[in-house]
């Protein structure tokens, strides 16, 4: 029970990595607010948590909306039972395939709105609460291995994840005096609906072939599982990582370590 007595929120928790993290946080004793724009997915995550004996509730949240970001923190504090928010995992994000010339200004803005503005607004609301309580808290921001290693035709997505990493480090400096830790997760390719959708859209009829080539990018010759990233999020959420601040934690099967 590594999060016993803790109150946590996870955005984008209706699917993939966010869902696996919300389930793991609850299994480790946290009271979890599941936030997502997808109400059906969010409700399903809550059901899975409750079936496992955990405590969770869903709040429909568009992370690009400042009011929604504040309401999310208020909901987590109100339902957590301790008057605190201990862990905020800003995980919600969207992808976009395209080089700079292929990316429309509208698509650029959409990716930046969810992936960067969404994290910024979440951090703003969480820090306000964590400053007001004793002992601070842990903020985890979802970046990506793409912040450190280029991947073709991902201009807006890569820029957004680089921004999240830079935001995390800068924010950590300001937040440290209040006992607030701010760390970034940098997953490689994780087999989630996000990646399944990409394979379907970009490689119609050749998904297996594309998957085989993506497998070879990792030193493990395999994609990651949502649970692999959830385990790293749990470490950053728990007091075990109390000396880990402003870190970029890679969970990528050796993708950024080097080529075999
Ligand atoms: P996923 O399965 O698509 O889950 C993301 C969830 O976020 C979805 O339920 C999505 O809802 C929700 N969402 C989208 N826009 C939102 C908004 N404005 N407000 C609130 N929720 C919103 O994705 P995933 O693979 O688990 O990825 C989670 C995070 O990890 C993302 O930030 C992604 O960039 C990052 N990441 C993923 C990988 C990977 O290989 N999977 C690698 C590195 C980093 P809808 O389905 O309705 O859009």
mmCIF file of C-alpha atoms and ligand atoms in Angstrom:
data_model
loop_
_atom_site.group_PDB
_atom_site.id
_atom_site.type_symbol
_atom_site.label_atom_id
_atom_site.label_comp_id
_atom_site.label_asym_id
_atom_site.label_seq_id
_atom_site.Cartn_x
_atom_site.Cartn_y
_atom_site.Cartn_z
ATOM 1 C CA UNK A 1 0.000 0.000 0.000
ATOM 2 C CA UNK A 2 2.461 2.616 -1.240
ATOM 3 C CA UNK A 3 -0.181 5.362 -1.514
ATOM 4 C CA UNK A 4 -2.225 4.588 1.587
ATOM 5 C CA UNK A 5 -4.096 7.674 2.786
ATOM 6 C CA UNK A 6 -3.134 9.682 -0.321
ATOM 7 C CA UNK A 7 -5.412 11.598 -2.652
ATOM 8 C CA UNK A 8 -4.602 11.495 -6.371
ATOM 9 C CA UNK A 9 -5.970 12.693 -9.683
ATOM 10 C CA UNK A 10 -5.111 11.307 -13.109
ATOM 11 C CA UNK A 11 -6.085 13.034 -16.358
ATOM 12 C CA UNK A 12 -6.726 10.984 -19.484
ATOM 13 C CA UNK A 13 -7.571 8.123 -17.118
ATOM 14 C CA UNK A 14 -10.340 6.761 -19.320
ATOM 15 C CA UNK A 15 -7.850 4.879 -21.495
ATOM 16 C CA UNK A 16 -4.338 3.475 -21.868
ATOM 17 C CA UNK A 17 -1.585 4.676 -19.540
ATOM 18 C CA UNK A 18 -3.919 6.924 -17.515
ATOM 19 C CA UNK A 19 -6.307 4.065 -16.839
ATOM 20 C CA UNK A 20 -3.518 1.674 -15.824
ATOM 21 C CA UNK A 21 -2.094 4.353 -13.509
ATOM 22 C CA UNK A 22 -5.435 5.159 -11.886
ATOM 23 C CA UNK A 23 -6.015 1.449 -11.263
ATOM 24 C CA UNK A 24 -2.534 0.992 -9.774
ATOM 25 C CA UNK A 25 -2.749 4.134 -7.599
ATOM 26 C CA UNK A 26 -6.094 2.915 -6.208
ATOM 27 C CA UNK A 27 -4.737 -0.601 -5.646
ATOM 28 C CA UNK A 28 -1.939 1.002 -3.613
ATOM 29 C CA UNK A 29 -4.467 2.751 -1.369
ATOM 30 C CA UNK A 30 -5.040 6.165 -2.965
ATOM 31 C CA UNK A 31 -8.458 7.747 -3.395
ATOM 32 C CA UNK A 32 -8.379 8.520 -7.118
ATOM 33 C CA UNK A 33 -10.189 11.060 -9.271
ATOM 34 C CA UNK A 34 -10.416 9.717 -12.804
ATOM 35 C CA UNK A 35 -10.548 12.667 -15.224
ATOM 36 C CA UNK A 36 -11.159 12.358 -18.948
ATOM 37 C CA UNK A 37 -13.004 14.025 -21.805
ATOM 38 C CA UNK A 38 -14.333 10.541 -22.638
ATOM 39 C CA UNK A 39 -17.115 9.891 -20.111
ATOM 40 C CA UNK A 40 -17.657 6.245 -21.084
ATOM 41 C CA UNK A 41 -13.965 5.411 -20.750
ATOM 42 C CA UNK A 42 -13.713 7.265 -17.454
ATOM 43 C CA UNK A 43 -16.745 5.504 -16.004
ATOM 44 C CA UNK A 44 -15.287 2.147 -17.050
ATOM 45 C CA UNK A 45 -12.010 2.924 -15.263
ATOM 46 C CA UNK A 46 -13.919 3.775 -12.075
ATOM 47 C CA UNK A 47 -15.861 0.519 -12.396
ATOM 48 C CA UNK A 48 -12.624 -1.469 -12.768
ATOM 49 C CA UNK A 49 -11.180 0.235 -9.682
ATOM 50 C CA UNK A 50 -14.284 -0.363 -7.611
ATOM 51 C CA UNK A 51 -14.452 -4.014 -8.707
ATOM 52 C CA UNK A 52 -10.933 -4.369 -7.306
ATOM 53 C CA UNK A 53 -12.034 -2.852 -3.981
ATOM 54 C CA UNK A 54 -10.457 0.575 -4.643
ATOM 55 C CA UNK A 55 -11.905 4.060 -4.180
ATOM 56 C CA UNK A 56 -12.409 6.309 -7.199
ATOM 57 C CA UNK A 57 -14.797 8.745 -8.837
ATOM 58 C CA UNK A 58 -15.046 10.184 -12.324
ATOM 59 C CA UNK A 59 -15.099 13.833 -13.344
ATOM 60 C CA UNK A 60 -15.699 14.756 -16.990
ATOM 61 C CA UNK A 61 -12.794 17.100 -17.736
ATOM 62 C CA UNK A 62 -11.485 18.920 -20.764
ATOM 63 C CA UNK A 63 -7.941 19.719 -19.675
ATOM 64 C CA UNK A 64 -7.762 22.722 -22.026
ATOM 65 C CA UNK A 65 -10.363 24.565 -19.928
ATOM 66 C CA UNK A 66 -8.982 26.564 -16.955
ATOM 67 C CA UNK A 67 -12.259 26.278 -15.024
ATOM 68 C CA UNK A 68 -12.281 22.511 -15.528
ATOM 69 C CA UNK A 69 -8.708 22.293 -14.228
ATOM 70 C CA UNK A 70 -9.685 24.115 -11.031
ATOM 71 C CA UNK A 71 -12.884 22.071 -10.670
ATOM 72 C CA UNK A 72 -10.852 18.885 -11.008
ATOM 73 C CA UNK A 73 -8.571 19.775 -8.096
ATOM 74 C CA UNK A 74 -11.588 20.863 -6.029
ATOM 75 C CA UNK A 75 -13.313 17.541 -6.785
ATOM 76 C CA UNK A 76 -10.241 15.509 -5.825
ATOM 77 C CA UNK A 77 -9.875 17.420 -2.543
ATOM 78 C CA UNK A 78 -13.602 17.190 -1.744
ATOM 79 C CA UNK A 79 -13.849 13.450 -2.409
ATOM 80 C CA UNK A 80 -10.438 12.497 -0.995
ATOM 81 C CA UNK A 81 -11.512 12.826 2.615
ATOM 82 C CA UNK A 82 -8.316 14.481 3.892
ATOM 83 C CA UNK A 83 -8.657 18.018 2.525
ATOM 84 C CA UNK A 84 -5.505 17.421 0.463
ATOM 85 C CA UNK A 85 -4.277 16.655 -3.043
ATOM 86 C CA UNK A 86 -1.137 14.556 -2.802
ATOM 87 C CA UNK A 87 -0.623 13.449 -6.419
ATOM 88 C CA UNK A 88 -1.563 15.093 -9.735
ATOM 89 C CA UNK A 89 -0.713 13.042 -12.818
ATOM 90 C CA UNK A 90 -1.213 15.184 -15.936
ATOM 91 C CA UNK A 91 -1.331 12.408 -18.493
ATOM 92 C CA UNK A 92 -4.021 13.420 -21.031
ATOM 93 C CA UNK A 93 -2.603 13.975 -24.490
ATOM 94 C CA UNK A 94 -3.282 13.586 -28.193
ATOM 95 C CA UNK A 95 -1.045 12.634 -31.089
ATOM 96 C CA UNK A 96 -0.561 14.054 -34.549
ATOM 97 C CA UNK A 97 1.394 12.646 -37.482
ATOM 98 C CA UNK A 98 2.912 15.232 -39.797
ATOM 99 C CA UNK A 99 6.060 17.104 -40.766
ATOM 100 C CA UNK A 100 6.113 20.899 -40.383
ATOM 101 C CA UNK A 101 4.802 21.361 -43.952
ATOM 102 C CA UNK A 102 2.049 18.799 -43.413
ATOM 103 C CA UNK A 103 0.841 20.373 -40.154
ATOM 104 C CA UNK A 104 -1.892 22.996 -40.407
ATOM 105 C CA UNK A 105 -1.846 25.894 -37.941
ATOM 106 C CA UNK A 106 -5.183 24.612 -36.599
ATOM 107 C CA UNK A 107 -3.783 21.132 -35.923
ATOM 108 C CA UNK A 108 -0.686 22.667 -34.307
ATOM 109 C CA UNK A 109 -2.914 24.710 -31.966
ATOM 110 C CA UNK A 110 -5.061 21.658 -31.119
ATOM 111 C CA UNK A 111 -2.041 19.558 -30.120
ATOM 112 C CA UNK A 112 -0.519 22.416 -28.131
ATOM 113 C CA UNK A 113 -3.859 23.093 -26.424
ATOM 114 C CA UNK A 114 -4.246 19.574 -25.053
ATOM 115 C CA UNK A 115 -0.626 18.540 -24.563
ATOM 116 C CA UNK A 116 0.915 21.801 -23.309
ATOM 117 C CA UNK A 117 -1.863 24.167 -22.198
ATOM 118 C CA UNK A 118 -3.635 21.195 -20.573
ATOM 119 C CA UNK A 119 -0.547 20.313 -18.511
ATOM 120 C CA UNK A 120 0.104 23.977 -17.683
ATOM 121 C CA UNK A 121 -3.463 24.517 -16.443
ATOM 122 C CA UNK A 122 -3.373 21.291 -14.434
ATOM 123 C CA UNK A 123 -0.072 22.292 -12.821
ATOM 124 C CA UNK A 124 -1.393 25.756 -12.018
ATOM 125 C CA UNK A 125 -4.438 24.390 -10.206
ATOM 126 C CA UNK A 126 -2.497 21.612 -8.436
ATOM 127 C CA UNK A 127 0.293 23.904 -7.231
ATOM 128 C CA UNK A 128 -2.221 26.319 -5.758
ATOM 129 C CA UNK A 129 -3.678 23.501 -3.652
ATOM 130 C CA UNK A 130 -0.337 21.880 -2.788
ATOM 131 C CA UNK A 131 1.142 25.201 -1.615
ATOM 132 C CA UNK A 132 -1.803 25.697 0.712
ATOM 133 C CA UNK A 133 -1.365 22.313 2.431
ATOM 134 C CA UNK A 134 1.493 21.114 4.603
ATOM 135 C CA UNK A 135 4.138 18.876 3.027
ATOM 136 C CA UNK A 136 3.498 19.759 -0.629
ATOM 137 C CA UNK A 137 2.795 16.948 -3.079
ATOM 138 C CA UNK A 138 3.897 15.180 -6.240
ATOM 139 C CA UNK A 139 3.117 16.396 -9.758
ATOM 140 C CA UNK A 140 3.819 14.075 -12.682
ATOM 141 C CA UNK A 141 3.704 15.470 -16.207
ATOM 142 C CA UNK A 142 3.430 13.285 -19.291
ATOM 143 C CA UNK A 143 6.192 14.019 -21.783
ATOM 144 C CA UNK A 144 7.572 11.408 -24.208
ATOM 145 C CA UNK A 145 10.864 9.947 -25.421
ATOM 146 C CA UNK A 146 10.281 12.167 -28.463
ATOM 147 C CA UNK A 147 11.334 15.143 -26.298
ATOM 148 C CA UNK A 148 14.881 13.733 -26.448
ATOM 149 C CA UNK A 149 14.994 11.788 -29.716
ATOM 150 C CA UNK A 150 13.607 12.919 -33.034
ATOM 151 C CA UNK A 151 11.015 10.842 -34.849
ATOM 152 C CA UNK A 152 9.919 11.733 -38.370
ATOM 153 C CA UNK A 153 6.609 13.450 -39.112
ATOM 154 C CA UNK A 154 5.820 14.370 -35.522
ATOM 155 C CA UNK A 155 6.518 18.129 -35.606
ATOM 156 C CA UNK A 156 3.695 19.390 -33.384
ATOM 157 C CA UNK A 157 3.638 16.343 -31.109
ATOM 158 C CA UNK A 158 7.413 16.443 -30.524
ATOM 159 C CA UNK A 159 7.316 20.199 -29.849
ATOM 160 C CA UNK A 160 4.494 19.720 -27.356
ATOM 161 C CA UNK A 161 6.316 16.993 -25.430
ATOM 162 C CA UNK A 162 9.561 18.999 -25.410
ATOM 163 C CA UNK A 163 7.590 21.907 -23.958
ATOM 164 C CA UNK A 164 6.194 19.685 -21.193
ATOM 165 C CA UNK A 165 9.705 18.585 -20.215
ATOM 166 C CA UNK A 166 11.020 22.173 -20.133
ATOM 167 C CA UNK A 167 7.953 23.321 -18.185
ATOM 168 C CA UNK A 168 8.471 20.520 -15.664
ATOM 169 C CA UNK A 169 12.083 21.455 -14.977
ATOM 170 C CA UNK A 170 11.421 25.178 -14.697
ATOM 171 C CA UNK A 171 8.394 24.604 -12.505
ATOM 172 C CA UNK A 172 10.344 22.322 -10.198
ATOM 173 C CA UNK A 173 12.653 25.207 -9.277
ATOM 174 C CA UNK A 174 9.705 27.404 -8.236
ATOM 175 C CA UNK A 175 7.835 24.614 -6.461
ATOM 176 C CA UNK A 176 10.714 23.072 -4.478
ATOM 177 C CA UNK A 177 10.517 25.484 -1.502
ATOM 178 C CA UNK A 178 6.946 24.277 -0.901
ATOM 179 C CA UNK A 179 7.863 20.570 -0.820
ATOM 180 C CA UNK A 180 6.285 20.045 -4.224
ATOM 181 C CA UNK A 181 8.069 17.636 -6.550
ATOM 182 C CA UNK A 182 7.499 17.953 -10.297
ATOM 183 C CA UNK A 183 8.752 15.168 -12.558
ATOM 184 C CA UNK A 184 8.228 14.131 -16.164
ATOM 185 C CA UNK A 185 7.645 10.685 -17.618
ATOM 186 C CA UNK A 186 9.163 9.905 -21.016
ATOM 187 C CA UNK A 187 7.613 6.705 -22.352
ATOM 188 C CA UNK A 188 8.722 5.090 -25.581
ATOM 189 C CA UNK A 189 6.121 3.285 -27.650
ATOM 190 C CA UNK A 190 3.445 1.846 -25.394
ATOM 191 C CA UNK A 191 0.748 -0.406 -26.813
ATOM 192 C CA UNK A 192 -2.436 1.587 -26.053
ATOM 193 C CA UNK A 193 -5.509 2.725 -28.033
ATOM 194 C CA UNK A 194 -3.409 5.810 -28.953
ATOM 195 C CA UNK A 195 -0.853 3.643 -30.796
ATOM 196 C CA UNK A 196 -3.496 1.216 -32.093
ATOM 197 C CA UNK A 197 -5.312 4.178 -33.691
ATOM 198 C CA UNK A 198 -2.079 5.411 -35.263
ATOM 199 C CA UNK A 199 -1.365 1.957 -36.732
ATOM 200 C CA UNK A 200 -4.908 1.708 -38.133
ATOM 201 C CA UNK A 201 -4.913 5.181 -39.679
ATOM 202 C CA UNK A 202 -1.366 5.198 -41.064
ATOM 203 C CA UNK A 203 -0.863 1.562 -42.141
ATOM 204 C CA UNK A 204 -4.238 0.284 -43.336
ATOM 205 C CA UNK A 205 -3.901 -3.450 -44.018
ATOM 206 C CA UNK A 206 -0.205 -3.405 -43.045
ATOM 207 C CA UNK A 207 -0.602 -2.962 -39.284
ATOM 208 C CA UNK A 208 1.294 -6.168 -38.412
ATOM 209 C CA UNK A 209 4.239 -5.217 -40.608
ATOM 210 C CA UNK A 210 4.353 -1.721 -39.065
ATOM 211 C CA UNK A 211 4.105 -3.182 -35.571
ATOM 212 C CA UNK A 212 7.033 -5.509 -36.287
ATOM 213 C CA UNK A 213 9.168 -2.554 -37.320
ATOM 214 C CA UNK A 214 8.132 -0.533 -34.232
ATOM 215 C CA UNK A 215 9.064 -3.539 -32.041
ATOM 216 C CA UNK A 216 12.610 -3.431 -33.385
ATOM 217 C CA UNK A 217 13.084 0.156 -32.116
ATOM 218 C CA UNK A 218 13.313 -1.116 -28.522
ATOM 219 C CA UNK A 219 16.257 -3.042 -27.092
ATOM 220 C CA UNK A 220 13.572 -5.403 -25.745
ATOM 221 C CA UNK A 221 12.181 -5.966 -29.259
ATOM 222 C CA UNK A 222 8.776 -5.294 -27.773
ATOM 223 C CA UNK A 223 6.482 -2.358 -27.153
ATOM 224 C CA UNK A 224 5.815 -1.243 -23.603
ATOM 225 C CA UNK A 225 2.582 -1.964 -21.737
ATOM 226 C CA UNK A 226 0.484 0.717 -20.004
ATOM 227 C CA UNK A 227 1.347 -1.043 -16.729
ATOM 228 C CA UNK A 228 5.073 -0.409 -17.324
ATOM 229 C CA UNK A 229 4.453 3.343 -17.329
ATOM 230 C CA UNK A 230 1.956 3.120 -14.464
ATOM 231 C CA UNK A 231 4.662 1.491 -12.310
ATOM 232 C CA UNK A 232 7.006 4.414 -12.985
ATOM 233 C CA UNK A 233 4.187 6.870 -12.228
ATOM 234 C CA UNK A 234 3.578 5.073 -8.928
ATOM 235 C CA UNK A 235 7.244 5.464 -8.010
ATOM 236 C CA UNK A 236 7.096 9.217 -8.742
ATOM 237 C CA UNK A 237 3.804 9.507 -6.847
ATOM 238 C CA UNK A 238 5.050 7.718 -3.732
ATOM 239 C CA UNK A 239 7.400 8.974 -0.991
ATOM 240 C CA UNK A 240 10.011 6.471 -2.255
ATOM 241 C CA UNK A 241 10.951 9.110 -4.842
ATOM 242 C CA UNK A 242 11.210 11.965 -2.328
ATOM 243 C CA UNK A 243 14.720 12.890 -3.598
ATOM 244 C CA UNK A 244 13.670 12.760 -7.265
ATOM 245 C CA UNK A 245 12.931 16.290 -8.479
ATOM 246 C CA UNK A 246 12.639 17.778 -11.976
ATOM 247 C CA UNK A 247 13.601 14.388 -13.425
ATOM 248 C CA UNK A 248 12.917 13.026 -16.898
ATOM 249 C CA UNK A 249 12.186 9.369 -16.237
ATOM 250 C CA UNK A 250 12.515 7.283 -19.410
ATOM 251 C CA UNK A 251 10.289 4.203 -19.671
ATOM 252 C CA UNK A 252 11.175 3.187 -23.191
ATOM 253 C CA UNK A 253 12.698 -0.288 -23.390
ATOM 254 C CA UNK A 254 16.100 1.245 -24.140
ATOM 255 C CA UNK A 255 14.848 3.243 -27.147
ATOM 256 C CA UNK A 256 16.895 6.307 -26.175
ATOM 257 C CA UNK A 257 19.833 4.335 -24.735
ATOM 258 C CA UNK A 258 21.168 3.265 -28.116
ATOM 259 C CA UNK A 259 20.803 0.903 -31.038
ATOM 260 C CA UNK A 260 21.562 -2.828 -30.718
HETATM 261 P P1 LIG B 1 -4.911 7.149 -24.989
HETATM 262 O O1 LIG B 1 -5.098 5.695 -24.826
HETATM 263 O O2 LIG B 1 -5.384 7.826 -26.234
HETATM 264 O O3 LIG B 1 -5.534 7.901 -23.708
HETATM 265 C C1 LIG B 1 -5.564 9.301 -23.622
HETATM 266 C C2 LIG B 1 -6.862 9.733 -22.985
HETATM 267 O O4 LIG B 1 -6.850 11.171 -22.883
HETATM 268 C C3 LIG B 1 -8.082 9.362 -23.832
HETATM 269 O O5 LIG B 1 -9.106 8.827 -23.027
HETATM 270 C C4 LIG B 1 -8.484 10.701 -24.425
HETATM 271 O O6 LIG B 1 -9.857 10.780 -24.737
HETATM 272 C C5 LIG B 1 -8.126 11.635 -23.290
HETATM 273 N N1 LIG B 1 -8.114 13.031 -23.723
HETATM 274 C C6 LIG B 1 -7.847 13.528 -24.959
HETATM 275 N N2 LIG B 1 -8.019 14.849 -24.973
HETATM 276 C C7 LIG B 1 -8.404 15.207 -23.724
HETATM 277 C C8 LIG B 1 -8.745 16.441 -23.123
HETATM 278 N N3 LIG B 1 -8.755 17.592 -23.817
HETATM 279 N N4 LIG B 1 -9.106 16.463 -21.814
HETATM 280 C C9 LIG B 1 -9.131 15.300 -21.101
HETATM 281 N N5 LIG B 1 -8.830 14.108 -21.617
HETATM 282 C C10 LIG B 1 -8.465 14.062 -22.921
HETATM 283 O O7 LIG B 1 -3.353 7.533 -24.886
HETATM 284 P P2 LIG B 1 -2.111 6.837 -24.135
HETATM 285 O O8 LIG B 1 -1.319 6.093 -25.124
HETATM 286 O O9 LIG B 1 -2.538 6.195 -22.871
HETATM 287 O O10 LIG B 1 -1.269 8.154 -23.828
HETATM 288 C C11 LIG B 1 -1.403 8.873 -22.619
HETATM 289 C C12 LIG B 1 -0.328 9.945 -22.601
HETATM 290 O O11 LIG B 1 0.958 9.355 -22.775
HETATM 291 C C13 LIG B 1 -0.451 10.989 -23.715
HETATM 292 O O12 LIG B 1 -0.081 12.253 -23.207
HETATM 293 C C14 LIG B 1 0.570 10.535 -24.744
HETATM 294 O O13 LIG B 1 1.041 11.590 -25.522
HETATM 295 C C15 LIG B 1 1.647 9.994 -23.825
HETATM 296 N N6 LIG B 1 2.542 9.035 -24.463
HETATM 297 C C16 LIG B 1 2.051 7.912 -25.035
HETATM 298 C C17 LIG B 1 2.915 7.020 -25.645
HETATM 299 C C18 LIG B 1 2.426 5.768 -26.293
HETATM 300 O O14 LIG B 1 3.218 5.150 -27.022
HETATM 301 N N7 LIG B 1 1.210 5.339 -26.071
HETATM 302 C C19 LIG B 1 4.290 7.299 -25.673
HETATM 303 C C20 LIG B 1 4.767 8.463 -25.063
HETATM 304 C C21 LIG B 1 3.872 9.334 -24.446
HETATM 305 P P3 LIG B 1 -10.301 10.501 -26.286
HETATM 306 O O15 LIG B 1 -9.944 9.064 -26.545
HETATM 307 O O16 LIG B 1 -11.757 10.793 -26.279
HETATM 308 O O17 LIG B 1 -9.469 11.453 -27.117
#
